[in-house]
mmCIF file of C-alpha atoms in Angstrom:
data_model
loop_
_atom_site.group_PDB
_atom_site.id
_atom_site.type_symbol
_atom_site.label_atom_id
_atom_site.label_comp_id
_atom_site.label_asym_id
_atom_site.label_seq_id
_atom_site.Cartn_x
_atom_site.Cartn_y
_atom_site.Cartn_z
ATOM 1 C CA MET A 1 31.232 -54.088 -41.855
ATOM 2 C CA GLU A 2 34.450 -52.062 -41.612
ATOM 3 C CA ILE A 3 32.575 -49.259 -39.883
ATOM 4 C CA ILE A 4 31.090 -51.671 -37.352
ATOM 5 C CA GLN A 5 34.526 -53.179 -36.721
ATOM 6 C CA PHE A 6 35.973 -49.684 -36.290
ATOM 7 C CA PHE A 7 33.429 -48.829 -33.587
ATOM 8 C CA LYS A 8 34.073 -52.158 -31.863
ATOM 9 C CA ASP A 9 37.811 -51.429 -31.814
ATOM 10 C CA LEU A 10 37.061 -47.914 -30.544
ATOM 11 C CA GLU A 11 34.881 -49.094 -27.660
ATOM 12 C CA PRO A 12 37.776 -49.915 -25.229
ATOM 13 C CA VAL A 13 39.311 -46.486 -25.871
ATOM 14 C CA VAL A 14 36.002 -44.759 -25.147
ATOM 15 C CA GLU A 15 35.613 -46.753 -21.949
ATOM 16 C CA GLN A 16 39.082 -45.733 -20.833
ATOM 17 C CA VAL A 17 38.305 -42.059 -21.550
ATOM 18 C CA PHE A 18 35.070 -42.221 -19.538
ATOM 19 C CA ASN A 19 36.807 -44.031 -16.705
ATOM 20 C CA PHE A 20 39.449 -41.316 -16.644
ATOM 21 C CA LEU A 21 36.818 -38.539 -16.640
ATOM 22 C CA GLU A 22 35.074 -40.219 -13.710
ATOM 23 C CA SER A 23 38.252 -40.002 -11.666
ATOM 24 C CA ARG A 24 39.072 -36.937 -9.566
ATOM 25 C CA LEU A 25 41.789 -35.823 -11.961
ATOM 26 C CA GLY A 26 39.399 -36.167 -14.897
ATOM 27 C CA ARG A 27 36.678 -34.168 -13.178
ATOM 28 C CA LEU A 28 39.240 -31.518 -12.241
ATOM 29 C CA ILE A 29 40.346 -31.221 -15.873
ATOM 30 C CA LEU A 30 36.711 -31.046 -17.008
ATOM 31 C CA SER A 31 35.963 -28.339 -14.432
ATOM 32 C CA ILE A 32 38.908 -26.266 -15.631
ATOM 33 C CA GLY A 33 37.776 -26.830 -19.223
ATOM 34 C CA ILE A 34 34.236 -25.641 -18.390
ATOM 35 C CA LEU A 35 35.590 -22.475 -16.736
ATOM 36 C CA MET A 36 37.836 -21.772 -19.739
ATOM 37 C CA LEU A 37 34.924 -22.381 -22.113
ATOM 38 C CA ALA A 38 32.670 -20.011 -20.137
ATOM 39 C CA THR A 39 35.382 -17.327 -20.187
ATOM 40 C CA THR A 40 35.857 -17.784 -23.947
ATOM 41 C CA ILE A 41 32.102 -17.579 -24.614
ATOM 42 C CA ASN A 42 31.834 -14.372 -22.557
ATOM 43 C CA ARG A 43 34.721 -12.808 -24.444
ATOM 44 C CA LEU A 44 33.175 -13.784 -27.776
ATOM 45 C CA MET A 45 29.799 -12.332 -26.751
ATOM 46 C CA HIS A 46 31.495 -9.125 -25.612
ATOM 47 C CA TRP A 47 33.382 -8.874 -28.903
ATOM 48 C CA ARG A 48 30.183 -9.475 -30.879
ATOM 49 C CA LEU A 49 28.291 -6.783 -28.966
ATOM 50 C CA LEU A 50 31.124 -4.343 -29.634
ATOM 51 C CA ARG A 51 31.033 -5.263 -33.320
ATOM 52 C CA ASP A 52 27.245 -4.904 -33.504
ATOM 53 C CA THR A 53 27.349 -1.448 -31.935
ATOM 54 C CA GLY A 54 29.889 -0.324 -34.542
ATOM 55 C CA SER A 55 31.868 2.730 -33.565
ATOM 56 C CA LYS A 56 29.603 3.460 -30.573
ATOM 57 C CA LEU A 57 30.670 2.353 -27.134
ATOM 58 C CA PRO A 58 28.215 0.137 -25.210
ATOM 59 C CA GLN A 59 25.860 2.330 -23.168
ATOM 60 C CA THR A 60 24.090 1.604 -19.905
ATOM 61 C CA GLY A 61 20.968 0.710 -21.829
ATOM 62 C CA ASN A 62 19.823 -2.270 -23.854
ATOM 63 C CA VAL A 63 23.351 -3.263 -24.931
ATOM 64 C CA ARG A 64 24.684 -3.234 -21.370
ATOM 65 C CA ALA A 65 21.598 -5.087 -20.080
ATOM 66 C CA THR A 66 21.996 -7.748 -22.793
ATOM 67 C CA TRP A 67 25.671 -8.208 -21.950
ATOM 68 C CA VAL A 68 25.074 -8.596 -18.192
ATOM 69 C CA ARG A 69 22.152 -10.990 -18.716
ATOM 70 C CA ARG A 70 24.077 -13.239 -21.120
ATOM 71 C CA LYS A 71 27.185 -13.190 -18.929
ATOM 72 C CA ASN A 72 25.192 -14.282 -15.874
ATOM 73 C CA ILE A 73 23.468 -17.068 -17.846
ATOM 74 C CA VAL A 74 26.825 -18.440 -19.020
ATOM 75 C CA TRP A 75 28.340 -18.427 -15.516
ATOM 76 C CA VAL A 76 25.258 -19.973 -13.921
ATOM 77 C CA SER A 77 25.299 -22.743 -16.536
ATOM 78 C CA ALA A 78 29.009 -23.360 -15.940
ATOM 79 C CA LEU A 79 28.462 -23.474 -12.171
ATOM 80 C CA LEU A 80 25.619 -25.990 -12.529
ATOM 81 C CA LEU A 81 27.756 -28.231 -14.766
ATOM 82 C CA ILE A 82 30.632 -28.179 -12.276
ATOM 83 C CA LEU A 83 28.264 -28.941 -9.403
ATOM 84 C CA ALA A 84 26.854 -31.872 -11.389
ATOM 85 C CA LEU A 85 30.381 -33.229 -11.981
ATOM 86 C CA TRP A 86 31.235 -33.105 -8.289
ATOM 87 C CA SER A 87 27.773 -33.958 -6.961
ATOM 88 C CA GLY A 88 28.935 -37.194 -5.299
ATOM 89 C CA GLN A 89 31.796 -35.562 -3.436
ATOM 90 C CA ILE A 90 29.704 -32.505 -2.588
ATOM 91 C CA THR A 91 26.937 -34.668 -1.127
ATOM 92 C CA GLY A 92 29.393 -36.517 1.070
ATOM 93 C CA PHE A 93 31.034 -33.263 2.081
ATOM 94 C CA LEU A 94 27.698 -31.720 3.067
ATOM 95 C CA ILE A 95 26.750 -34.766 5.106
ATOM 96 C CA SER A 96 30.068 -34.595 6.949
ATOM 97 C CA LEU A 97 29.403 -30.931 7.739
ATOM 98 C CA ALA A 98 25.922 -31.563 9.150
ATOM 99 C CA ALA A 99 27.243 -31.556 12.724
ATOM 100 C CA ILE A 100 28.666 -28.035 12.385
ATOM 101 C CA GLY A 101 25.988 -26.702 10.041
ATOM 102 C CA GLY A 102 24.693 -24.204 12.584
ATOM 103 C CA ALA A 103 28.112 -22.627 13.044
ATOM 104 C CA LEU A 104 28.675 -22.418 9.278
ATOM 105 C CA LEU A 105 25.270 -20.787 8.858
ATOM 106 C CA ILE A 106 26.206 -18.053 11.316
ATOM 107 C CA VAL A 107 29.588 -17.486 9.671
ATOM 108 C CA SER A 108 28.160 -17.403 6.141
ATOM 109 C CA LYS A 109 25.054 -15.368 7.016
ATOM 110 C CA GLU A 110 26.241 -12.313 5.064
ATOM 111 C CA PHE A 111 27.131 -14.412 2.009
ATOM 112 C CA ILE A 112 23.732 -16.141 2.033
ATOM 113 C CA LEU A 113 21.987 -12.757 2.323
ATOM 114 C CA CYS A 114 23.989 -11.528 -0.669
ATOM 115 C CA LEU A 115 22.858 -14.520 -2.734
ATOM 116 C CA TRP A 116 19.227 -13.982 -1.750
ATOM 117 C CA GLY A 117 19.585 -10.281 -2.492
ATOM 118 C CA ALA A 118 20.917 -11.109 -5.969
ATOM 119 C CA LEU A 119 17.835 -13.272 -6.575
ATOM 120 C CA ILE A 120 15.492 -10.505 -5.425
ATOM 121 C CA ILE A 121 17.205 -7.907 -7.619
ATOM 122 C CA SER A 122 17.094 -10.239 -10.629
ATOM 123 C CA LEU A 123 13.369 -10.971 -10.142
ATOM 124 C CA ASN A 124 12.494 -7.285 -9.782
ATOM 125 C CA LYS A 125 11.255 -6.469 -13.289
ATOM 126 C CA SER A 126 11.304 -2.709 -12.704
ATOM 127 C CA LEU A 127 14.986 -2.848 -11.739
ATOM 128 C CA LYS A 128 17.259 -3.224 -14.747
ATOM 129 C CA ILE A 129 20.623 -2.116 -16.061
ATOM 130 C CA GLY A 130 20.548 1.646 -16.552
ATOM 131 C CA SER A 131 18.009 2.288 -13.775
ATOM 132 C CA THR A 132 18.728 5.183 -11.434
ATOM 133 C CA ILE A 133 18.377 3.928 -7.868
ATOM 134 C CA GLU A 134 18.949 5.190 -4.343
ATOM 135 C CA VAL A 135 20.085 2.824 -1.582
ATOM 136 C CA GLY A 136 20.509 4.468 1.793
ATOM 137 C CA GLU A 137 22.869 7.391 1.283
ATOM 138 C CA PHE A 138 24.063 6.129 -2.111
ATOM 139 C CA THR A 139 22.547 7.161 -5.446
ATOM 140 C CA GLY A 140 23.652 6.019 -8.876
ATOM 141 C CA GLN A 141 22.915 4.314 -12.154
ATOM 142 C CA LEU A 142 22.864 0.514 -12.044
ATOM 143 C CA VAL A 143 25.622 -0.798 -14.330
ATOM 144 C CA ASN A 144 26.191 -4.361 -13.153
ATOM 145 C CA MET A 145 24.525 -7.093 -11.091
ATOM 146 C CA GLY A 146 26.472 -10.034 -9.657
ATOM 147 C CA PHE A 147 25.926 -12.877 -7.204
ATOM 148 C CA VAL A 148 27.449 -10.979 -4.259
ATOM 149 C CA THR A 149 27.490 -7.288 -5.217
ATOM 150 C CA PHE A 150 25.864 -4.793 -7.550
ATOM 151 C CA GLU A 151 27.583 -1.749 -9.010
ATOM 152 C CA LEU A 152 26.372 1.838 -9.292
ATOM 153 C CA ALA A 153 27.823 4.687 -11.322
ATOM 154 C CA GLU A 154 27.643 7.214 -8.486
ATOM 155 C CA ILE A 155 25.483 10.336 -8.809
ATOM 156 C CA GLY A 156 26.431 13.143 -6.420
ATOM 157 C CA PRO A 157 24.344 15.827 -4.689
ATOM 158 C CA SER A 158 24.493 17.933 -7.864
ATOM 159 C CA LYS A 159 22.555 15.139 -9.678
ATOM 160 C CA LYS A 160 25.596 14.586 -11.927
ATOM 161 C CA GLN A 161 27.747 11.454 -12.183
ATOM 162 C CA THR A 162 30.919 11.758 -10.114
ATOM 163 C CA GLY A 163 32.957 9.306 -12.190
ATOM 164 C CA ARG A 164 33.188 6.883 -9.278
ATOM 165 C CA LEU A 165 31.885 3.298 -9.303
ATOM 166 C CA LEU A 166 30.201 2.029 -6.146
ATOM 167 C CA SER A 167 30.294 -1.701 -5.389
ATOM 168 C CA LEU A 168 27.593 -2.517 -2.822
ATOM 169 C CA PRO A 169 26.662 -5.894 -1.283
ATOM 170 C CA ASN A 170 23.346 -7.382 -2.375
ATOM 171 C CA SER A 171 22.434 -7.851 1.297
ATOM 172 C CA LEU A 172 21.613 -4.127 1.438
ATOM 173 C CA VAL A 173 18.190 -4.886 -0.069
ATOM 174 C CA PHE A 174 17.246 -6.395 3.333
ATOM 175 C CA THR A 175 18.582 -3.559 5.476
ATOM 176 C CA GLN A 176 18.130 -0.417 3.353
ATOM 177 C CA ALA A 177 15.193 0.997 1.413
ATOM 178 C CA MET A 178 15.899 0.753 -2.320
ATOM 179 C CA LYS A 179 14.315 3.565 -4.320
ATOM 180 C CA ASN A 180 14.033 3.186 -8.082
ATOM 181 C CA LEU A 181 14.090 6.769 -9.376
ATOM 182 C CA SER A 182 13.557 5.734 -13.004
ATOM 183 C CA VAL A 183 10.849 3.122 -12.569
ATOM 184 C CA TYR A 184 8.521 5.025 -14.918
ATOM 185 C CA GLY A 185 11.058 5.635 -17.658
ATOM 186 C CA SER A 186 13.177 8.606 -18.636
ATOM 187 C CA TYR A 187 10.910 11.223 -17.003
ATOM 188 C CA GLY A 188 10.416 11.779 -13.304
ATOM 189 C CA ILE A 189 8.910 14.221 -10.811
ATOM 190 C CA HIS A 190 11.497 16.574 -9.324
ATOM 191 C CA LEU A 191 11.065 18.526 -6.084
ATOM 192 C CA ILE A 192 12.864 21.722 -5.098
ATOM 193 C CA ASP A 193 12.446 23.212 -1.608
ATOM 194 C CA PHE A 194 12.713 26.950 -0.860
ATOM 195 C CA ASN A 195 12.754 28.263 2.746
ATOM 196 C CA PHE A 196 11.396 31.724 3.608
ATOM 197 C CA ASP A 197 10.830 34.023 6.545
ATOM 198 C CA LYS A 198 7.197 34.369 7.707
ATOM 199 C CA SER A 199 7.035 37.795 6.023
ATOM 200 C CA VAL A 200 7.425 36.218 2.556
ATOM 201 C CA LYS A 201 5.236 37.472 -0.291
ATOM 202 C CA ILE A 202 3.531 34.125 -0.894
ATOM 203 C CA GLN A 203 1.747 34.985 -4.122
ATOM 204 C CA ALA A 204 4.815 36.615 -5.675
ATOM 205 C CA ALA A 205 7.094 33.695 -4.771
ATOM 206 C CA GLU A 206 4.603 31.131 -6.023
ATOM 207 C CA SER A 207 3.978 32.907 -9.345
ATOM 208 C CA LEU A 208 7.697 33.331 -9.965
ATOM 209 C CA ALA A 209 8.481 29.673 -9.240
ATOM 210 C CA LEU A 210 5.689 28.450 -11.550
ATOM 211 C CA ARG A 211 6.825 30.787 -14.340
ATOM 212 C CA LEU A 212 10.441 29.616 -14.137
ATOM 213 C CA ALA A 213 9.376 25.957 -14.124
ATOM 214 C CA ASP A 214 7.087 26.538 -17.123
ATOM 215 C CA GLU A 215 9.900 28.204 -19.041
ATOM 216 C CA ALA A 216 12.342 25.407 -18.183
ATOM 217 C CA GLY A 217 9.932 22.646 -19.213
ATOM 218 C CA LYS A 218 8.341 24.155 -22.303
ATOM 219 C CA HIS A 219 10.297 21.810 -24.612
ATOM 220 C CA TRP A 220 9.233 18.526 -22.993
ATOM 221 C CA ILE A 221 6.173 19.155 -20.804
ATOM 222 C CA GLU A 222 3.710 17.868 -23.428
ATOM 223 C CA GLU A 223 5.797 14.767 -24.042
ATOM 224 C CA ALA A 224 6.093 14.169 -20.280
ATOM 225 C CA GLU A 225 2.286 14.373 -19.914
ATOM 226 C CA ARG A 226 1.801 11.806 -22.673
ATOM 227 C CA HIS A 227 4.474 9.603 -21.106
ATOM 228 C CA PHE A 228 2.840 9.707 -17.655
ATOM 229 C CA SER A 229 -0.583 9.013 -19.181
ATOM 230 C CA ALA A 230 0.787 5.933 -20.954
ATOM 231 C CA VAL A 231 2.445 4.713 -17.743
ATOM 232 C CA GLU A 232 -0.785 5.199 -15.778
ATOM 233 C CA ARG A 233 -2.726 3.242 -18.388
ATOM 234 C CA ASP A 234 -0.210 0.382 -18.660
ATOM 235 C CA ASN A 235 0.574 0.019 -14.937
ATOM 236 C CA PHE A 236 -2.811 0.944 -13.406
ATOM 237 C CA VAL A 237 -1.333 3.665 -11.197
ATOM 238 C CA ASP A 238 -2.023 7.348 -10.540
ATOM 239 C CA LEU A 239 0.945 9.638 -11.084
ATOM 240 C CA PRO A 240 1.373 13.323 -10.181
ATOM 241 C CA LYS A 241 0.710 15.898 -12.856
ATOM 242 C CA ALA A 242 3.549 16.693 -15.205
ATOM 243 C CA ARG A 243 2.871 20.437 -15.119
ATOM 244 C CA PRO A 244 4.509 22.505 -12.337
ATOM 245 C CA GLU A 245 2.748 22.823 -8.973
ATOM 246 C CA VAL A 246 3.627 24.624 -5.737
ATOM 247 C CA PHE A 247 2.946 23.470 -2.159
ATOM 248 C CA TRP A 248 3.461 25.353 1.106
ATOM 249 C CA ALA A 249 4.286 23.985 4.541
ATOM 250 C CA SER A 250 5.198 25.499 7.902
ATOM 251 C CA VAL A 251 8.639 24.395 9.128
ATOM 252 C CA ASP A 252 8.451 26.224 12.475
ATOM 253 C CA GLU A 253 7.131 29.515 13.904
ATOM 254 C CA LYS A 254 9.676 31.512 11.881
ATOM 255 C CA CYS A 255 10.054 29.600 8.620
ATOM 256 C CA LEU A 256 7.839 28.621 5.681
ATOM 257 C CA ARG A 257 8.789 26.076 3.047
ATOM 258 C CA MET A 258 7.697 26.282 -0.571
ATOM 259 C CA THR A 259 8.042 23.066 -2.604
ATOM 260 C CA LEU A 260 8.115 23.339 -6.383
ATOM 261 C CA ARG A 261 7.119 20.103 -8.106
ATOM 262 C CA PHE A 262 7.525 19.578 -11.864
ATOM 263 C CA ALA A 263 8.291 16.873 -14.418
ATOM 264 C CA CYS A 264 11.670 16.720 -16.116
ATOM 265 C CA PRO A 265 14.044 14.258 -17.818
ATOM 266 C CA LEU A 266 16.033 12.379 -15.187
ATOM 267 C CA ASN A 267 19.349 13.269 -16.806
ATOM 268 C CA LYS A 268 18.594 17.027 -16.563
ATOM 269 C CA ARG A 269 17.665 17.225 -12.875
ATOM 270 C CA GLY A 270 20.889 18.807 -11.665
ATOM 271 C CA GLN A 271 21.109 21.319 -14.493
ATOM 272 C CA LEU A 272 17.470 22.417 -14.103
ATOM 273 C CA GLU A 273 17.640 22.703 -10.327
ATOM 274 C CA LYS A 274 20.735 24.879 -10.495
ATOM 275 C CA SER A 275 19.211 27.147 -13.144
ATOM 276 C CA ILE A 276 15.802 27.531 -11.455
ATOM 277 C CA VAL A 277 17.208 28.154 -7.962
ATOM 278 C CA LYS A 278 19.661 30.773 -9.188
ATOM 279 C CA ARG A 279 17.110 32.638 -11.325
ATOM 280 C CA PHE A 280 14.479 32.471 -8.590
ATOM 281 C CA TRP A 281 16.557 34.164 -5.907
ATOM 282 C CA VAL A 282 17.892 36.786 -8.308
ATOM 283 C CA GLU A 283 14.457 37.740 -9.672
ATOM 284 C CA TYR A 284 12.730 37.456 -6.302
ATOM 285 C CA SER A 285 15.160 39.906 -4.728
ATOM 286 C CA GLU A 286 14.634 42.295 -7.663
ATOM 287 C CA GLN A 287 10.882 42.349 -6.931
ATOM 288 C CA GLY A 288 11.543 44.279 -3.722
ATOM 289 C CA GLN A 289 12.063 41.481 -1.186
ATOM 290 C CA PRO A 290 15.443 42.123 0.549
ATOM 291 C CA LEU A 291 17.690 39.104 0.634
ATOM 292 C CA GLU A 292 18.343 39.784 4.352
ATOM 293 C CA GLU A 293 14.738 38.789 5.073
ATOM 294 C CA ILE A 294 15.152 35.394 3.467
ATOM 295 C CA THR A 295 15.995 32.627 5.890
ATOM 296 C CA GLU A 296 18.623 30.269 4.507
ATOM 297 C CA GLU A 297 19.630 27.198 6.449
ATOM 298 C CA PRO A 298 22.729 25.106 5.620
ATOM 299 C CA ASN A 299 21.941 22.421 3.050
ATOM 300 C CA GLN A 300 18.293 23.578 2.907
ATOM 301 C CA GLN A 301 18.526 26.171 0.137
ATOM 302 C CA GLY A 302 17.558 24.524 -3.091
ATOM 303 C CA LYS A 303 17.307 21.108 -1.447
ATOM 304 C CA ALA A 304 15.698 18.682 -3.842
ATOM 305 C CA SER A 305 14.512 15.142 -4.152
ATOM 306 C CA THR A 306 13.173 13.049 -6.980
ATOM 307 C CA MET A 307 10.163 10.794 -7.203
ATOM 308 C CA SER A 308 9.622 8.615 -10.240
#
């Protein structure tokens, strides 16, 4: 009976609390409390991930992906709770803005595109934290995804990270082609272009390029072949061969282009390209082909691209 009487006495206090929370000041306090709670939860999750990884710093792999996913879930939940608290006022506000909705849509076009871009990036299963992607003229490793922007650890022309962090708007997915260079895992197909005069010794150049690529890939070529076979089986796609191949094309009446294609780990592209290009020109010139006969165009020598 005392417990029942206690709850009866407590009922007016509870009603006053709820009445206060239904007021604007109460909802404002609750909103601030939700934001503080979300911040605290994110900090606790970050601390726990650091503790779980021990002495190792979080990498742009599973740990980083887990952190970004959990952080986004917490903030989305907090945003939905705040919207629910202010739903009445928001509804009235939206109705009052109906007359100027067209103008607001034009002004906020970029913001809306960013939100849609964030949704598209999140739903793209092949695009995840740690993926190496190319957007327009920018290339880098995806390290963060937000509602308005995504961040890339920039990779320069040398295929090495520059130490700079690029923050790009999500709306770029509608205006620029987004290439996922690591969609098939840690191995990819790398291309190196060599330009020659028409008098080039085709067989000698081709044999030398294949030999250098074989020597460079002898430690991982078998593993890359098994990896590509597994990807083909699991994704129902046909991938290029992992072993080195050479293709020839005519650039103009004076120039031939030889393209060397081979499989390699994505994180070794720059190092391998530098080594192969340097050794190729040194050994090719030693075979009796004068360097003066080799046509070199600016930014064409050793030009490379990657397909994964």
